[in-house]
Amino acid sequence: MANTTTPTPDRDISEALGERVRKADADGTPLRIVGGDTKGFYGRPVEGEALSTREHRGITSYDPVELIVSVRTGTPLAELEARLAEHGQMLPFEPPHFGDTATVGGMVATGLSGPRRPWAGAVRDFVLGARVITRAGDEQRFGGEVMKNVAGYDLSRLMVGAQGSLGLLTEVTLKVLPRPSASHSLRLEMPLDQARARLAEWGRQPLPLTAAAWQTGALHLRLEGGPGSVAATRERLGGEDLEADFWEALREQRLAFFSREDARPLWRLSLPYDTPALALDGVAEDDLLYDWAGCQRWLRSELPAETLREACASAGGHATCLTPGAAAPFTPLAPVMAKYHRRLKAELDPKGIFNPGRLYAEL
Amino acid sequence: MNIHFDARLDGELPRRDKAEVLASLQQSVPDLTLLHREEDLHPFECDGLAAYRVLPMLVALPETLDQVVALLKGCRELGVPVVTRGAGTGLSGGALPLEQGVLLVMSRFNRILDVDPDARTARVEPGVRNLAISEAVAPHGLYYAPDPSSQIACSIGGNVAENAGGVHCLKYGLTVHNVMKVEIITIEGERLTLGSEALDAPGFDLLALINGSEGMLGVVTEITVKLLPKPETAKVLMASFDDVGKAGHAVGDIIAAGIIPGGLEMMDNLAIRAAEDFIHAGYPVEAEAILLCELDGVEADVDDDCARVREVLETAGATDIQQAHDEAERALFWAGRKNAFPAVGRMSPDYYCMDGTIPRRELPRVLQGISKLSEQFGLRVANVFHAGDGNMHPLILFDANRPGELEQAEDLGGKILELCVEAGGSITGEHGVGREKINQMCAQFSPEELTTFHAVKAAFDPERLLNPGKNIPTLARCAEFGAMHVHGGELPHPELPRF
Ligand SMILES: Cc1cc2nc3c(=O)[nH]c(=O)nc-3n(C[C@H](O)[C@H](O)[C@H](O)COP(=O)(O)OP(=O)(O)OC[C@H]3O[C@@H](n4cnc5c(N)ncnc54)[C@H](O)[C@@H]3O)c2cc1C
């Protein structure tokens, strides 16, 4: 279907977006920034006038030799990825789409990364620069269109994961990388404890690992790199072959584990490497899916938020509820942290027009 | 150009009586080492930008976090500005003291608190030297990736404050990519934990914000760094070129071939000769440029990549290609590069190191521009680059004892940075703005953008007591220097508000 529709032409509507923002700031009207509307479930609902970025689209510069691409935030993520793939390149952090309409802006604003994250880095690690419409309605540029730039504070990275609550992202510059020349996925039957021990051991070795997930008695691995190292590691680890699309299904939450038929809330636990299984009452092994070599754990559970958050906090991590309607999807900030968050928000968005309440009620 | 603090352009600083400040701090932080006699202050009068020296009012050498908290609170109450200093190797005057300020030296916080080989992290105090981390974790087969050339001396706290890079950052990233958690203390004496031991943390990415913030937002008191397994093997190729432009093109060709080298560095003839004279690394002194290309990873891949890079270099017109035979020779090839600054320092009474970045494709054109400027100013320029990421370090040779030559060198440096900005680049890739590039910030950012930076600062330090005058220029300064963007044909107004 998508193939037969003519692509929407590139357009720069930053002026119009700026005008909307300027007006909203003058009137004190809250704005609900929407890209492809695929990640609305991630965070608190925003009450406000919808402001769509989808018309603001197009790749403004891409030079594969520079490993740098600049793209307007309304551009469909799929379009960007297809363009990079034409040149044998990719977004190394493997962002989830959660729908065909996902935009680059949503990807950056939510800051969500896929299975390769522990090895390659997260969205924020590949953001080199950003254009942001600030509350005054003018488009400002931070960071740069070069690999390294430490002039001024790193506001472009600060925008990643801020979910539009500090300004309207209109364009981002990203570092991209060549796709690995060889890839192989495999599955090894082993209990969780053994998988953890193995991953800790392999983590200290220069193995070409780029994904590791454990679920119901099996460790799933992806090896990527040069043909030589992938072949050698494959030989060494053995196991059965795994379809490469397993990783996409995991990333897009299409595995059976994520089925909507399971009515229990879906939690994302973010934990340090090598955190043992958390002691949680009534949680069975099947209620958990370990991604990111155990650093990102998906959990189906009715346990109270506080119980989960305490367990995560004592291990040095935090927990996010991804089921829509959660009163506090993100782990509440320590009071002193909340204070500096409020001050930052007050400085950059004193009237609270940018996605108010999306991250936390008071931001 | 004079970069000393100028109250008219940088904002008034409160003037407090030194004896009173000393007495007050001695009372509020009784066990803190406070230096106040002129002869004790001298060692701290400058950082790596040694052309500028200022005696601080006092130097504080705390040993505990409670002392840091008490000192910051005390200074805030007195309205005395605080400049934080790590090892003082910064090249942009970021740790340049203020006459009316306290210099807070973090060097006594030099313990590695914890190494967790399974989680591949190390928790360290800010005064720990960069190289000391890799040395401490080597027995586990791990290392800390960012490797500034100053790594034997610079502190990890200073690295965070500058978002330092090194010769391996094209593949392994800058400090911001290799730090998981940072503890800071704000000017109000509040302790914040930014980031976490997990791969993300709730709320805004303040960890990203603190990296490269040049001591303007808080004092870094603890850092948890990410460690990497040492690559199985690393091989380095050295290619000679009879033309700088060809070498520049070869850099792009390697990357276009889909290869990301661990390090990709370039030096021009003057830098080659200086390094060879100093280190005897076996560099080809006749070459107009050399490229050092390190390929690391798993043996089989590295061998493949070496063969491919060799081909690319030959096609690009390299006149000679050598591969280091063993680890010792590899270390020697790198020693030449890593000692390029001091090597150039031996050729000339003084040198001034620039730090612009450009899109890689602009390298040949910008190099040409630099060589023209060099002729025009009558000052020699040696070029060393982190070529892989387009980060240039032109080294301007001059003699400060000749009247006017320092100013000339600075003017030339300023012109080079403007050339970088014109080419779509930045005035600083890794050394920071500090005091040195405060005026060039006006060329890179608009008044509105600078105002946003000031807003961020105000969220952490509304009274502007942490490192005032550094990193972000006031609008008044930009108006004065005329370099400010001219919007819609209107000239900037000198009566602009300062902040
Ligand atoms: C020969 C030579 C080679 C160099 N090569 C490189 C290179 O390859 N790559 C590179 O990136 N840099 C390089 N540098 C620059 C310098 O070493 C780095 O900027 C380094 O990160 C500075 O660390 P420091 O501890 O010396 O910091 P300092 O010089 O003491 O301070 C630098 C800045 O950080 C702030 N600061 C220091 N400690 C703290 C803290 N604990 N909390 C808050 N703020 C703090 C200071 O206020 C100041 O603004 C080089 C310098 C020299 C002299």
Coordinates of C-alpha atoms in Angstrom, one line a residue, chain A residues 67 148 175 177-178, chain B residues 143-148 165-174 178 228-237 251 254-255 258-266 291-298 301-302 305-306 309 330 334 337-338 385-389 430:
Chain A
L67 CA 28.3 10.0 8.2
K148 CA 32.4 17.3 17.3
K175 CA 25.5 10.7 13.1
L177 CA 27.1 4.5 10.6
P178 CA 27.8 1.9 7.9
Chain B
Y143 CA 39.9 0.2 29.4
Y144 CA 38.3 3.7 29.4
A145 CA 38.1 4.8 25.7
P146 CA 38.4 8.6 25.5
D147 CA 42.1 9.3 25.3
P148 CA 43.0 13.0 25.1
G165 CA 37.8 13.7 23.1
G166 CA 40.9 11.9 21.9
V167 CA 42.3 10.1 18.9
H168 CA 39.8 7.3 19.2
C169 CA 36.6 9.2 19.4
L170 CA 35.3 8.6 15.8
K171 CA 34.6 5.0 16.8
Y172 CA 34.4 5.2 20.6
G173 CA 32.9 8.6 21.2
L174 CA 33.6 11.6 23.4
N178 CA 31.4 7.1 27.9
L228 CA 35.2 -1.4 27.2
P229 CA 36.9 -4.7 26.6
K230 CA 40.3 -4.1 25.1
P231 CA 40.1 -4.9 21.4
E232 CA 41.7 -8.3 20.5
T233 CA 44.1 -6.5 18.2
A234 CA 44.9 -3.1 16.9
K235 CA 47.0 -2.4 13.8
V236 CA 48.1 1.0 12.5
L237 CA 48.9 2.0 9.0
V251 CA 40.1 10.3 4.8
I254 CA 38.2 5.3 3.9
I255 CA 34.9 6.1 5.5
G258 CA 32.3 1.5 5.1
I259 CA 35.2 1.3 7.5
I260 CA 35.2 3.1 10.8
P261 CA 38.8 3.2 12.0
G262 CA 39.6 3.2 15.7
G263 CA 41.7 6.3 15.0
L264 CA 42.3 8.4 11.9
E265 CA 44.7 11.2 12.3
M266 CA 46.5 13.5 9.9
L291 CA 47.6 9.7 7.7
L292 CA 47.7 7.4 10.7
C293 CA 44.9 4.9 10.5
E294 CA 44.3 2.5 13.3
L295 CA 42.0 -0.5 12.8
D296 CA 41.0 -2.4 15.9
G297 CA 38.7 -5.3 16.8
V298 CA 38.7 -9.0 16.1
D301 CA 38.1 -8.4 10.6
V302 CA 41.1 -6.2 11.3
D305 CA 40.1 -3.9 6.9
C306 CA 43.8 -3.3 6.7
V309 CA 42.3 0.5 3.7
R330 CA 52.5 0.9 16.9
W334 CA 51.2 7.1 18.0
R337 CA 51.1 12.1 17.1
K338 CA 50.3 12.3 20.8
F385 CA 44.0 16.8 13.0
H386 CA 41.6 14.3 14.3
A387 CA 40.9 13.9 10.6
G388 CA 38.2 11.2 11.1
D389 CA 35.9 13.7 12.8
E430 CA 37.0 19.5 22.2

